[in-house]
PDB file of C-alpha atoms and ligand atoms in Angstrom:
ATOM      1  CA  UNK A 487      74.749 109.059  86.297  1.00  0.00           C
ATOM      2  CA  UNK A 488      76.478 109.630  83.399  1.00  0.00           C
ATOM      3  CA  UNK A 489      80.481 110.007  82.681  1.00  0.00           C
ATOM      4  CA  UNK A 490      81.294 113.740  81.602  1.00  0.00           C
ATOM      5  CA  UNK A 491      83.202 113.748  78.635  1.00  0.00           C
ATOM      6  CA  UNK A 492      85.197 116.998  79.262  1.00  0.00           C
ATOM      7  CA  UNK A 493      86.241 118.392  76.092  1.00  0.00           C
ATOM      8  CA  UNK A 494      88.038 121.485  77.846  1.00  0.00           C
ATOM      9  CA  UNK A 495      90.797 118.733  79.105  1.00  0.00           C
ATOM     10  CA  UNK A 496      90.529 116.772  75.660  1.00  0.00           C
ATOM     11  CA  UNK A 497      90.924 119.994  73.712  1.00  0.00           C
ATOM     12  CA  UNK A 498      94.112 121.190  75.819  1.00  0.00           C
ATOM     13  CA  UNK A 499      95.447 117.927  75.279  1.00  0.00           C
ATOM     14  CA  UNK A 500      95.483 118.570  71.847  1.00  0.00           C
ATOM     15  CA  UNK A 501      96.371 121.946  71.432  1.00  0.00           C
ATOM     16  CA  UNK A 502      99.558 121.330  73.717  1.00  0.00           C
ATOM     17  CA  UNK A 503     100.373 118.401  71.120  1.00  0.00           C
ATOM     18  CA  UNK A 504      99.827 121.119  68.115  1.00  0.00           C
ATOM     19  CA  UNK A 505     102.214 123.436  70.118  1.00  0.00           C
ATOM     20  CA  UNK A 506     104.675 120.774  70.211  1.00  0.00           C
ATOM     21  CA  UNK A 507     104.666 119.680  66.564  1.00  0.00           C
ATOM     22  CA  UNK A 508     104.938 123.472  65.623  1.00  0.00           C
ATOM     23  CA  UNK A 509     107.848 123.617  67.881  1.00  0.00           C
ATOM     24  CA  UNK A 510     109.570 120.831  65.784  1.00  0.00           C
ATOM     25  CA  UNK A 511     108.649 122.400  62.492  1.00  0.00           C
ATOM     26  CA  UNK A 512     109.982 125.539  63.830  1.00  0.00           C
ATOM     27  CA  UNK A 513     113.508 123.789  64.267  1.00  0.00           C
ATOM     28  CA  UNK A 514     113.275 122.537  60.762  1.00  0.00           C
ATOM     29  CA  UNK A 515     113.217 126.688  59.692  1.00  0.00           C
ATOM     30  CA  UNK A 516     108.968 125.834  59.101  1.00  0.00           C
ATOM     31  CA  UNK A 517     106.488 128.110  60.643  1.00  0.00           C
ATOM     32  CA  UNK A 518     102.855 127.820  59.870  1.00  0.00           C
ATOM     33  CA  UNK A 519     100.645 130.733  59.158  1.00  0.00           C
ATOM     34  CA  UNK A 520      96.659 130.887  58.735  1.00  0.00           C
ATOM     35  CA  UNK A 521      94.886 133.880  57.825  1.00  0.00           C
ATOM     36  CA  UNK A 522      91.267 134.965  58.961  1.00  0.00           C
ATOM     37  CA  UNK A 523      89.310 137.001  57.771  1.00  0.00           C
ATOM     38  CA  UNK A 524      85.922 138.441  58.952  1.00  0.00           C
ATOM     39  CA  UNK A 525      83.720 140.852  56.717  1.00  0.00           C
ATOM     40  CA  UNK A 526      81.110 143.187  58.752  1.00  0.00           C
ATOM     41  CA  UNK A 527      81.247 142.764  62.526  1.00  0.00           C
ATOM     42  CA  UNK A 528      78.685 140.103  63.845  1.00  0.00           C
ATOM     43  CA  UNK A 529      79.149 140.145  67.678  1.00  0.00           C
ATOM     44  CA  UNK A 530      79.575 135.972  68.380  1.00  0.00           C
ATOM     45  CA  UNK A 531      81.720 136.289  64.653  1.00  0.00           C
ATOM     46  CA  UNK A 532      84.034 138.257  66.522  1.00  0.00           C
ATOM     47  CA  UNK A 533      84.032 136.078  69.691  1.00  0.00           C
ATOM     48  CA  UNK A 534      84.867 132.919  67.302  1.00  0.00           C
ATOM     49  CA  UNK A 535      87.522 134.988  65.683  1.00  0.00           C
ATOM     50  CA  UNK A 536      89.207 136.380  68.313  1.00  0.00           C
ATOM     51  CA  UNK A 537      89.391 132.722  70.280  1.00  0.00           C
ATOM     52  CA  UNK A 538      91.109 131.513  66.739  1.00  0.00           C
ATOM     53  CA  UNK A 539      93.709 133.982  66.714  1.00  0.00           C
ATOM     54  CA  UNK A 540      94.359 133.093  70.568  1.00  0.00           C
ATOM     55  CA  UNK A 541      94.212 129.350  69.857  1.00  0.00           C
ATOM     56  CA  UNK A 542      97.068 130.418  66.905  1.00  0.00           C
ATOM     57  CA  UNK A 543      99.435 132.539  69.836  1.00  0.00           C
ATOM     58  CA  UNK A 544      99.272 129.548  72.029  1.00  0.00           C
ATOM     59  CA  UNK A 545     100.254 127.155  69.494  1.00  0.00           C
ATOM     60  CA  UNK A 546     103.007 129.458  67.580  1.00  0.00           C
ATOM     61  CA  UNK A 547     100.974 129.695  64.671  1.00  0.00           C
ATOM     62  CA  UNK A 548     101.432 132.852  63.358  1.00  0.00           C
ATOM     63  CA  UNK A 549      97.675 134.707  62.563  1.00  0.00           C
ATOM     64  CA  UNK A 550      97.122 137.253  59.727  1.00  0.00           C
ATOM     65  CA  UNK A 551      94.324 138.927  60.130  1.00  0.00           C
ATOM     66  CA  UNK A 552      91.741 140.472  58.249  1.00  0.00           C
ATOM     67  CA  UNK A 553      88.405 142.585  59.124  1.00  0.00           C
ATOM     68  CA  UNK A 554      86.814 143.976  56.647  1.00  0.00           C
ATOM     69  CA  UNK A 555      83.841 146.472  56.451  1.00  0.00           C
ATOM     70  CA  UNK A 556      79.984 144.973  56.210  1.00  0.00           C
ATOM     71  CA  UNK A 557      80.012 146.500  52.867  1.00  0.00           C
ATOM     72  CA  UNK A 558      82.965 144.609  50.800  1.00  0.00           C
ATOM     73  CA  UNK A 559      81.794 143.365  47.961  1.00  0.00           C
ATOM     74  CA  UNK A 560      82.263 139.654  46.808  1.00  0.00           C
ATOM     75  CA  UNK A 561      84.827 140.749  44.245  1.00  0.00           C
ATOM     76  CA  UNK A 562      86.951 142.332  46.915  1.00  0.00           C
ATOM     77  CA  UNK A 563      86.601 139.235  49.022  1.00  0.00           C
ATOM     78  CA  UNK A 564      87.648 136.718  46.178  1.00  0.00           C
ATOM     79  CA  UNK A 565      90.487 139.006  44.720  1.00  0.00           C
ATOM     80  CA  UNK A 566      91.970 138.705  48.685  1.00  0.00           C
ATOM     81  CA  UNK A 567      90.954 135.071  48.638  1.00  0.00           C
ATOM     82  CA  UNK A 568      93.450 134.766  45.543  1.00  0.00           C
ATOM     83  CA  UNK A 569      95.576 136.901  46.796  1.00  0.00           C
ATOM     84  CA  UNK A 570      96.580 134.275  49.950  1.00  0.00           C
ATOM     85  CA  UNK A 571      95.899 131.450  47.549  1.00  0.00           C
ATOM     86  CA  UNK A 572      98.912 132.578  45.881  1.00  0.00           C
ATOM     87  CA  UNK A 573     101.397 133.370  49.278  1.00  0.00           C
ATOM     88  CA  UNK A 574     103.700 130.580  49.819  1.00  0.00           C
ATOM     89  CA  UNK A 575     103.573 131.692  53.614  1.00  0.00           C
ATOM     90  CA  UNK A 576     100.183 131.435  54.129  1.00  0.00           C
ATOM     91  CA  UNK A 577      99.299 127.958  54.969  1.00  0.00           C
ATOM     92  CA  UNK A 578      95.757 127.883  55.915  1.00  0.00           C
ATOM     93  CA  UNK A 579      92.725 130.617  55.220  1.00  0.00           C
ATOM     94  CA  UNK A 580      89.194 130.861  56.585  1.00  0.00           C
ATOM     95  CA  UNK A 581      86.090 133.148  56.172  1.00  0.00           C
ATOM     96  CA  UNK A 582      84.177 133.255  59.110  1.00  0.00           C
ATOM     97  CA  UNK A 583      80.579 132.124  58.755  1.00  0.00           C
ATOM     98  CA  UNK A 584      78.480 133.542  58.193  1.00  0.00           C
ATOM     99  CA  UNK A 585      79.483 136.109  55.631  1.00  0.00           C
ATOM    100  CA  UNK A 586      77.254 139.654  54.791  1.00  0.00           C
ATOM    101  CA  UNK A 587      73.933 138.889  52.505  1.00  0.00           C
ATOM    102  CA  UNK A 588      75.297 140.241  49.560  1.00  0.00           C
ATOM    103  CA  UNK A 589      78.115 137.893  49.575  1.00  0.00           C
ATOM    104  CA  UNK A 590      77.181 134.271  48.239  1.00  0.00           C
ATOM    105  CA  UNK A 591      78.942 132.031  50.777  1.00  0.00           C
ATOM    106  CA  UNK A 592      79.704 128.682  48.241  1.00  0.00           C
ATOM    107  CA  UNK A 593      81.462 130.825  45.848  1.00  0.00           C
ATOM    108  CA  UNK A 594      83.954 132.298  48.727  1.00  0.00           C
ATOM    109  CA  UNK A 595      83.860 128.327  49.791  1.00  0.00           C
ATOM    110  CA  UNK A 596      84.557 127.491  46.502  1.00  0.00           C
ATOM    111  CA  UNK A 597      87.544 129.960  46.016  1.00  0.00           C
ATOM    112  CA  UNK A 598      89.940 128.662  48.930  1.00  0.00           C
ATOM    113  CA  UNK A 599      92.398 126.427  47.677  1.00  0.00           C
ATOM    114  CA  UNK A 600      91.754 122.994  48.635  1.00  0.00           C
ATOM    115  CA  UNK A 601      95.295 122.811  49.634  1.00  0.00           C
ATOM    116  CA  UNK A 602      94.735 125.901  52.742  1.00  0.00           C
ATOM    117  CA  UNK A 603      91.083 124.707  53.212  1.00  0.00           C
ATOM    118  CA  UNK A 604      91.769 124.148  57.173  1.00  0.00           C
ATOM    119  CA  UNK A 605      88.092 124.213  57.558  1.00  0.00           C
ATOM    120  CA  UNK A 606      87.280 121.710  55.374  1.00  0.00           C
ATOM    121  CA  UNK A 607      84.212 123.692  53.813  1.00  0.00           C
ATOM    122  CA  UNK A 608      85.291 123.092  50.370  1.00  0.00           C
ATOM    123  CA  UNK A 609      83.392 120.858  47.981  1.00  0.00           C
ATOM    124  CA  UNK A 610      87.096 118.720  47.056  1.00  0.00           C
ATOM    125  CA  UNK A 611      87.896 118.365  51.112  1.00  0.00           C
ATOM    126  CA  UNK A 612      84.447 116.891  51.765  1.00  0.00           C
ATOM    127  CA  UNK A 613      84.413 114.881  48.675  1.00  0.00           C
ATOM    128  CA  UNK A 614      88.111 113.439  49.718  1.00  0.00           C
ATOM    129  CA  UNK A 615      85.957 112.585  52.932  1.00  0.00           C
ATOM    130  CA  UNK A 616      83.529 110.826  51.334  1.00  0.00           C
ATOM    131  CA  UNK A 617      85.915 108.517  49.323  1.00  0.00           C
ATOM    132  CA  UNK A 618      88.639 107.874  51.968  1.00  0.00           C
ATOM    133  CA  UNK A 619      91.514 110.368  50.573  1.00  0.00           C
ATOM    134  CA  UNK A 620      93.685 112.742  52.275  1.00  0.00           C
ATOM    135  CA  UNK A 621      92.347 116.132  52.523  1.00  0.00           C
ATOM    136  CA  UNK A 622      90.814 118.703  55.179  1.00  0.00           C
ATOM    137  CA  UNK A 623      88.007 117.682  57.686  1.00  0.00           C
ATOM    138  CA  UNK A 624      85.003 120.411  59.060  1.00  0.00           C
ATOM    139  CA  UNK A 625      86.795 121.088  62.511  1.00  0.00           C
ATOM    140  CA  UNK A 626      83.480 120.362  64.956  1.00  0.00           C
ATOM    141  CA  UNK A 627      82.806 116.354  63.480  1.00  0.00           C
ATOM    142  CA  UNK A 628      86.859 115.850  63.638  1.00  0.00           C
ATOM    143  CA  UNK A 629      86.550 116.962  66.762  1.00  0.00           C
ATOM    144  CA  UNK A 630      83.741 114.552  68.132  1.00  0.00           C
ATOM    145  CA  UNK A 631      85.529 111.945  66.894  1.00  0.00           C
ATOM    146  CA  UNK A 632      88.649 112.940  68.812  1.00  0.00           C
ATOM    147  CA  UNK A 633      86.491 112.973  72.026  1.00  0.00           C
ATOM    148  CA  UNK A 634      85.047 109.611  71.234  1.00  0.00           C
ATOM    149  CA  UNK A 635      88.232 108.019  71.184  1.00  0.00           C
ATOM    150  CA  UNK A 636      90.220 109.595  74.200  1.00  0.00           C
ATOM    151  CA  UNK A 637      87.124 108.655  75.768  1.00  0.00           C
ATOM    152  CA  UNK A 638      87.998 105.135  74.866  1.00  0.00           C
ATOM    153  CA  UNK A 639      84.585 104.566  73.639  1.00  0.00           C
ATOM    154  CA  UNK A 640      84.094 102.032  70.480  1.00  0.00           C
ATOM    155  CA  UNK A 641      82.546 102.935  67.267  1.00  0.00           C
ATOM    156  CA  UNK A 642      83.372 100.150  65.502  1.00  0.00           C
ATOM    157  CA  UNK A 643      79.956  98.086  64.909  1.00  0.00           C
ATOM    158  CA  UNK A 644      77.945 100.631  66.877  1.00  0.00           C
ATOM    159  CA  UNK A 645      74.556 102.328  65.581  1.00  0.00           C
ATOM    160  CA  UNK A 646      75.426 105.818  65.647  1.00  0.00           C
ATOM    161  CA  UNK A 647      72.543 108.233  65.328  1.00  0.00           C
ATOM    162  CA  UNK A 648      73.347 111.775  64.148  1.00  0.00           C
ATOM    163  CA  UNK A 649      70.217 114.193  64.072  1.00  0.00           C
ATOM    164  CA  UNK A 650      70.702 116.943  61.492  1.00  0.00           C
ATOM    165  CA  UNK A 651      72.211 116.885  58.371  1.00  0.00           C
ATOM    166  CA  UNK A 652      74.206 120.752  57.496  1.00  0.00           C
ATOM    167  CA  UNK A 653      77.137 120.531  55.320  1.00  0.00           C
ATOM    168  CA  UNK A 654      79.624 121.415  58.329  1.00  0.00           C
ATOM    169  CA  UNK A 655      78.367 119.402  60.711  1.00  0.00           C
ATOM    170  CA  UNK A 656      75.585 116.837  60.253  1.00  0.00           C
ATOM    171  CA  UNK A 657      76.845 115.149  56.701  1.00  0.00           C
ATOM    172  CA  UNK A 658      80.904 115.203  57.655  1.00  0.00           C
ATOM    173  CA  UNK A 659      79.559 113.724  61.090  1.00  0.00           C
ATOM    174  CA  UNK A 660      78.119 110.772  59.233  1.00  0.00           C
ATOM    175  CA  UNK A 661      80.908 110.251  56.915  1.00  0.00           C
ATOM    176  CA  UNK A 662      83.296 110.215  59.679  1.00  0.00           C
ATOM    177  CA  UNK A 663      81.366 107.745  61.461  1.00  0.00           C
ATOM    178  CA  UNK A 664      81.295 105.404  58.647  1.00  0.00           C
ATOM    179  CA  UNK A 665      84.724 105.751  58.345  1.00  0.00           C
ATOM    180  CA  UNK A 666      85.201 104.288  61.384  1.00  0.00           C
ATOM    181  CA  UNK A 667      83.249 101.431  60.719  1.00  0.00           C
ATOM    182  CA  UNK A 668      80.004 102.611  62.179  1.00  0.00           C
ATOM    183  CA  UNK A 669      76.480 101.643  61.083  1.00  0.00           C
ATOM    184  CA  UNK A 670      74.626 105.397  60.663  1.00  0.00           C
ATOM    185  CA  UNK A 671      71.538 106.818  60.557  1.00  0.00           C
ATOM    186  CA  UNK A 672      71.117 110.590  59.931  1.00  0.00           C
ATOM    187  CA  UNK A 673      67.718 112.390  60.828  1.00  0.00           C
ATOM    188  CA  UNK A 674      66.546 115.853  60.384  1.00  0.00           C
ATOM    189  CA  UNK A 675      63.647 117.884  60.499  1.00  0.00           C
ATOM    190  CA  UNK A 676      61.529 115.600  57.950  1.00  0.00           C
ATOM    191  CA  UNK A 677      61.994 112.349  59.600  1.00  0.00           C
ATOM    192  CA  UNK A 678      58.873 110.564  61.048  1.00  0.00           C
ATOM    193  CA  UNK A 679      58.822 109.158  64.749  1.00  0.00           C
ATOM    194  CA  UNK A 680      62.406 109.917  65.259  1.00  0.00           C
ATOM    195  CA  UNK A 681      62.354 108.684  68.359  1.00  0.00           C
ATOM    196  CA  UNK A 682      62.102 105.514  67.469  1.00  0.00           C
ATOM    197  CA  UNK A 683      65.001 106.103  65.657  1.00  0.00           C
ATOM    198  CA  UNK A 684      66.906 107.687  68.083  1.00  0.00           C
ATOM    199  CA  UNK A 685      66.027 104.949  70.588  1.00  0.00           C
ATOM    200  CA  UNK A 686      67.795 102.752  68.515  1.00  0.00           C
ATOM    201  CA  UNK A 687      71.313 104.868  68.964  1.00  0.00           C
ATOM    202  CA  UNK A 688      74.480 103.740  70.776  1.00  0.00           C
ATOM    203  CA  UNK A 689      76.024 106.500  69.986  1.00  0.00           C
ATOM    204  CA  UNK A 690      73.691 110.208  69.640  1.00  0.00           C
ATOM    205  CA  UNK A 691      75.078 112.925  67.692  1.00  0.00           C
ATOM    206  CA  UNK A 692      72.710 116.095  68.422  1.00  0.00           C
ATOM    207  CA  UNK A 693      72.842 118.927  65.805  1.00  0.00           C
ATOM    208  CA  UNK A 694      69.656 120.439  66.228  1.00  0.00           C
ATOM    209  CA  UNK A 695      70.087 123.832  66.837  1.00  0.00           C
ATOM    210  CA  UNK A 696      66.837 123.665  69.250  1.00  0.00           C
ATOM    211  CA  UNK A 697      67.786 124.711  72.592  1.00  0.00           C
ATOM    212  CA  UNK A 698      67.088 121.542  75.260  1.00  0.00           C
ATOM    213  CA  UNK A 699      64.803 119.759  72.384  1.00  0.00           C
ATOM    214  CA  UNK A 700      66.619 116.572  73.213  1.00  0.00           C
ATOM    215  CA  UNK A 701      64.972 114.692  76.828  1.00  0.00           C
ATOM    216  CA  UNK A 702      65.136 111.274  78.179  1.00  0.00           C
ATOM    217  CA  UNK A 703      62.736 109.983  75.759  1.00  0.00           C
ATOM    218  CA  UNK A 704      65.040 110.401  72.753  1.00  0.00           C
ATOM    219  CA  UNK A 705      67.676 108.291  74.719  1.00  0.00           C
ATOM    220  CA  UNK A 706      68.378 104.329  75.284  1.00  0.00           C
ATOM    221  CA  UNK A 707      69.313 103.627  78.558  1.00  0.00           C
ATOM    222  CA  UNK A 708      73.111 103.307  78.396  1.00  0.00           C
ATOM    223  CA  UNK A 709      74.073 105.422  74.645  1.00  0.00           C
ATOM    224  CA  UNK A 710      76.599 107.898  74.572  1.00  0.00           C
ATOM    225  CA  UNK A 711      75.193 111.271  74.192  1.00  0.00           C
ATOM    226  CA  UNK A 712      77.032 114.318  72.190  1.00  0.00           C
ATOM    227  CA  UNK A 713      75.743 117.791  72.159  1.00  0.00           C
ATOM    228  CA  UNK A 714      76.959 120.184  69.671  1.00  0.00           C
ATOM    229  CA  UNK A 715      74.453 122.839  70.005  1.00  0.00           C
ATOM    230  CA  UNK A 716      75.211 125.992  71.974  1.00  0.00           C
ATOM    231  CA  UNK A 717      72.410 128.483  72.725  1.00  0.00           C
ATOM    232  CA  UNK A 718      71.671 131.285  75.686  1.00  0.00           C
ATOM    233  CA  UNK A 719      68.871 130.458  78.028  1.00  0.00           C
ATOM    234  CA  UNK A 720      66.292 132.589  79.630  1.00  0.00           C
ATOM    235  CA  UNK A 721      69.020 133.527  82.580  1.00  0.00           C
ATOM    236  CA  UNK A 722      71.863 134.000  79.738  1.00  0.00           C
ATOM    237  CA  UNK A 723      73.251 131.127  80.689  1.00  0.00           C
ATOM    238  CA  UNK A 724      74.641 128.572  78.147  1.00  0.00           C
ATOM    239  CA  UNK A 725      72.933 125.456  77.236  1.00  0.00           C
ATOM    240  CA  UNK A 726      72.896 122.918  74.078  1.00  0.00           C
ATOM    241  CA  UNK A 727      70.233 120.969  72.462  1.00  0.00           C
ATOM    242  CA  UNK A 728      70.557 118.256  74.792  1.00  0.00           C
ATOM    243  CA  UNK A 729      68.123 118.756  77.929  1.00  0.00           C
ATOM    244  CA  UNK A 730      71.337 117.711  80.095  1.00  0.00           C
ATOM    245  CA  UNK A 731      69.899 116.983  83.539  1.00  0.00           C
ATOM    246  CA  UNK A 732      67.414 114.732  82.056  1.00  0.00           C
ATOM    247  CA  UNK A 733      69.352 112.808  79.782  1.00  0.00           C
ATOM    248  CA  UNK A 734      72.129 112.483  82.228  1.00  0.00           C
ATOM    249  CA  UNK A 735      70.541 110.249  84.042  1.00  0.00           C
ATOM    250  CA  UNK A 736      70.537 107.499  81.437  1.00  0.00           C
ATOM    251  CA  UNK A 737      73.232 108.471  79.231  1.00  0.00           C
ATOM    252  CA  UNK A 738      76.735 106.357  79.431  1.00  0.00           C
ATOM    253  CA  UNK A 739      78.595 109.217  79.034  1.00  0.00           C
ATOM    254  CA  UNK A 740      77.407 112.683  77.875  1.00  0.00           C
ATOM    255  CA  UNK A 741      79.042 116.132  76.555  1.00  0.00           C
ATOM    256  CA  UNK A 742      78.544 119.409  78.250  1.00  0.00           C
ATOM    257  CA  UNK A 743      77.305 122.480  77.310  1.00  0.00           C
ATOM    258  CA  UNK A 744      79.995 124.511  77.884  1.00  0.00           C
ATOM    259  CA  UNK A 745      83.233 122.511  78.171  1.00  0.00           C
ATOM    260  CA  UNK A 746      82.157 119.664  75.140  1.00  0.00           C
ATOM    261  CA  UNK A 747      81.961 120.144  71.774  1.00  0.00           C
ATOM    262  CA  UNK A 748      83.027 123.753  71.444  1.00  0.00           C
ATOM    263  CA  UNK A 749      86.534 123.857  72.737  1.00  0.00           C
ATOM    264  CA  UNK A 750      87.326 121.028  70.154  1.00  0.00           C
ATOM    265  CA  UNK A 751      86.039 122.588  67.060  1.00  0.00           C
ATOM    266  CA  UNK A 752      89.192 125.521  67.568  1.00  0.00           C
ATOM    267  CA  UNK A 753      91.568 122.679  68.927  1.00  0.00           C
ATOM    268  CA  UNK A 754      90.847 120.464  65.454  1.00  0.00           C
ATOM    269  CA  UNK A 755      91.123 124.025  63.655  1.00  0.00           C
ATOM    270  CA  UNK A 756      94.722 124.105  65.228  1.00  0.00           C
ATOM    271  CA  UNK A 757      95.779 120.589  64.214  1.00  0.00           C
ATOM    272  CA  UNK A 758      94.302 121.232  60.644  1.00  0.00           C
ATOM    273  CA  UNK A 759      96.506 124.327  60.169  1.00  0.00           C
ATOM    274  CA  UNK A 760     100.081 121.689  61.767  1.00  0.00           C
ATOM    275  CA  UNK A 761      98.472 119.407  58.778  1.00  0.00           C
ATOM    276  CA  UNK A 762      98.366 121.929  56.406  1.00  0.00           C
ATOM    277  CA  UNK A 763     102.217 121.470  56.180  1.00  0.00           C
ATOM    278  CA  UNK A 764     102.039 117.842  55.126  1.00  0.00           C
ATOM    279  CA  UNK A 765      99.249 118.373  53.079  1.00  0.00           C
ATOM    280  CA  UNK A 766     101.042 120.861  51.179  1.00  0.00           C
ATOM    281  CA  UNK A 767     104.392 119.620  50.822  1.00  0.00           C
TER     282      UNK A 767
HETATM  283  N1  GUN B1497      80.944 129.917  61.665  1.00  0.00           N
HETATM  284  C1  GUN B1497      80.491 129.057  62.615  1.00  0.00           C
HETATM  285  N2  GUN B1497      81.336 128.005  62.724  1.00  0.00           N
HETATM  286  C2  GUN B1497      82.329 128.211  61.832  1.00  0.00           C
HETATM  287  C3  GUN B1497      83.499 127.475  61.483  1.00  0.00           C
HETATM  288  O1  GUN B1497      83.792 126.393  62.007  1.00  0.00           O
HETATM  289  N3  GUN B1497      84.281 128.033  60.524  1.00  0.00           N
HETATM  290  C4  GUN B1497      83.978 129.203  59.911  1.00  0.00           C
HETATM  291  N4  GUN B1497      84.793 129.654  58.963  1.00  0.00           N
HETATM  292  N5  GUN B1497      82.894 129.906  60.207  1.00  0.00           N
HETATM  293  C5  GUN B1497      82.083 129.403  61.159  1.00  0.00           C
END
């Protein structure tokens, strides 16, 4: 059977550490502030948002926040985008995902200042990824990463096997990787016998968004399994892309769906906004 890698623990761990550091800044006469906003009123937007302001009162990171009607239009949006670009107070901003049709999403990506870009969406933050500089990183990868290694499992050397390739998880996933000296491979929905491929993995990186589309017979005996899909079964019940009680069986170690991936992607979130201060000083 395979080891649960609990990223409800790992995640606290973190957060607690964020809490601390803001505690320090605080005696320095620094406090940290991130603002979110959310434009129409998406039910699981407003679950996400909600958690982030909560994750910001645990911590002592003060939360501005904005909700705005379905029907703002993208000049409002920027001209408020600018507006906190501009406020030395604010130190991080995000626009929940995804934003009304009417709004195109990689111009309000675009518009954050690289310097408050604590979600690492913008095009600078992922280049500085790409090309080993300082700069933001997409919360959910940073956060694998942090579970891999208070999990004490090596990268280093390792064929790591990421399946899907968006722009906030897939391709930051396989940068990240490499960065740590792994040797990737990054399939999607055009790859032939990806099995094969996935066979191959010592370390599986599942962002699918297919609800139990990963069995067994993706799996090498032995590989470390990561999950970062999150869907609603028949029964309502939660579940990822990984078909868990098959692959646990041969997995090393394995995330669940809930308690993995998720609770990291808000705990990275938290230590990108206690960054934020270095990053901008
Ligand atoms: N929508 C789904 N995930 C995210 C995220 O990590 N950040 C933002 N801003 N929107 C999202």
């Amino acid at each position: 059977m395979a080891e649960l890698i609990d990223g409800k623990t790992i995640s606290t761990i973190i957060k607690d550490e964020c809490k601390e550091k803001v505690a320090e800044y605080k005696k320095q006469g620094i406090s940290i502030c991130l603002a979110v906003i959310q434009v129409g009123n998406d039910p699981a937007s407003s679950v996400y948002v909600n958690n982030k302001k909560k994750a910001c009162a645990y911590i002592g990171i003060d939360s501005l926040s904005y909700e705005l009607p379905e029907e703002t239009t993208q000049e409002e949006l920027l001209a408020l985008i600018e507006e906190l670009n501009q406020k030395k107070e604010v130190n991080g901003i995000l626009v929940q995902l995804p934003v009304p049709k009417h709004i195109d999403e990689k111009t309000i990506i675009n518009a954050i200042s690289p310097k408050k870009d604590v979600d690492g969406f913008h095009p600078q933050s992922v280049g500085s990824l790409c090309i080993g500089q300082p700069g933001f990183v997409s919360c959910t990868p940073a956060g694998i990463i942090e579970l891999l290694k208070r999990t004490n499992v090596d990268i280093s050397g390792k064929h790591c096997v990421v399946i899907g390739r968006s722009n906030i998880v897939g391709k930051p996933m396989a940068l990240l990787m490499l960065r740590e000296n792994a040797t990737v491979t990054v399939t999607h929905s055009k790859t032939k016998n990806i099995k094969e491929i996935t066979k191959q993995a010592d370390i599986l990186i599942v962002a699918i968004g297919k609800p139990k589309y990963i069995d067994s017979s993706y799996v090498k005996e032995g590989a470390v399994v990561i999950d970062v899909g999150i869907h609603r079964n028949e029964d309502n019940k939660l579940c990822g892309d990984v078909d868990f009680e098959s692959v646990e069986k041969i997995a090393s170690a394995i995330t669940p769906v809930p308690g993995g991936v998720g609770p990291m992607t808000i705990a990275m979130l938290m230590k990108n906004c206690v960054d934020s201060v270095l990053l901008q000083q």
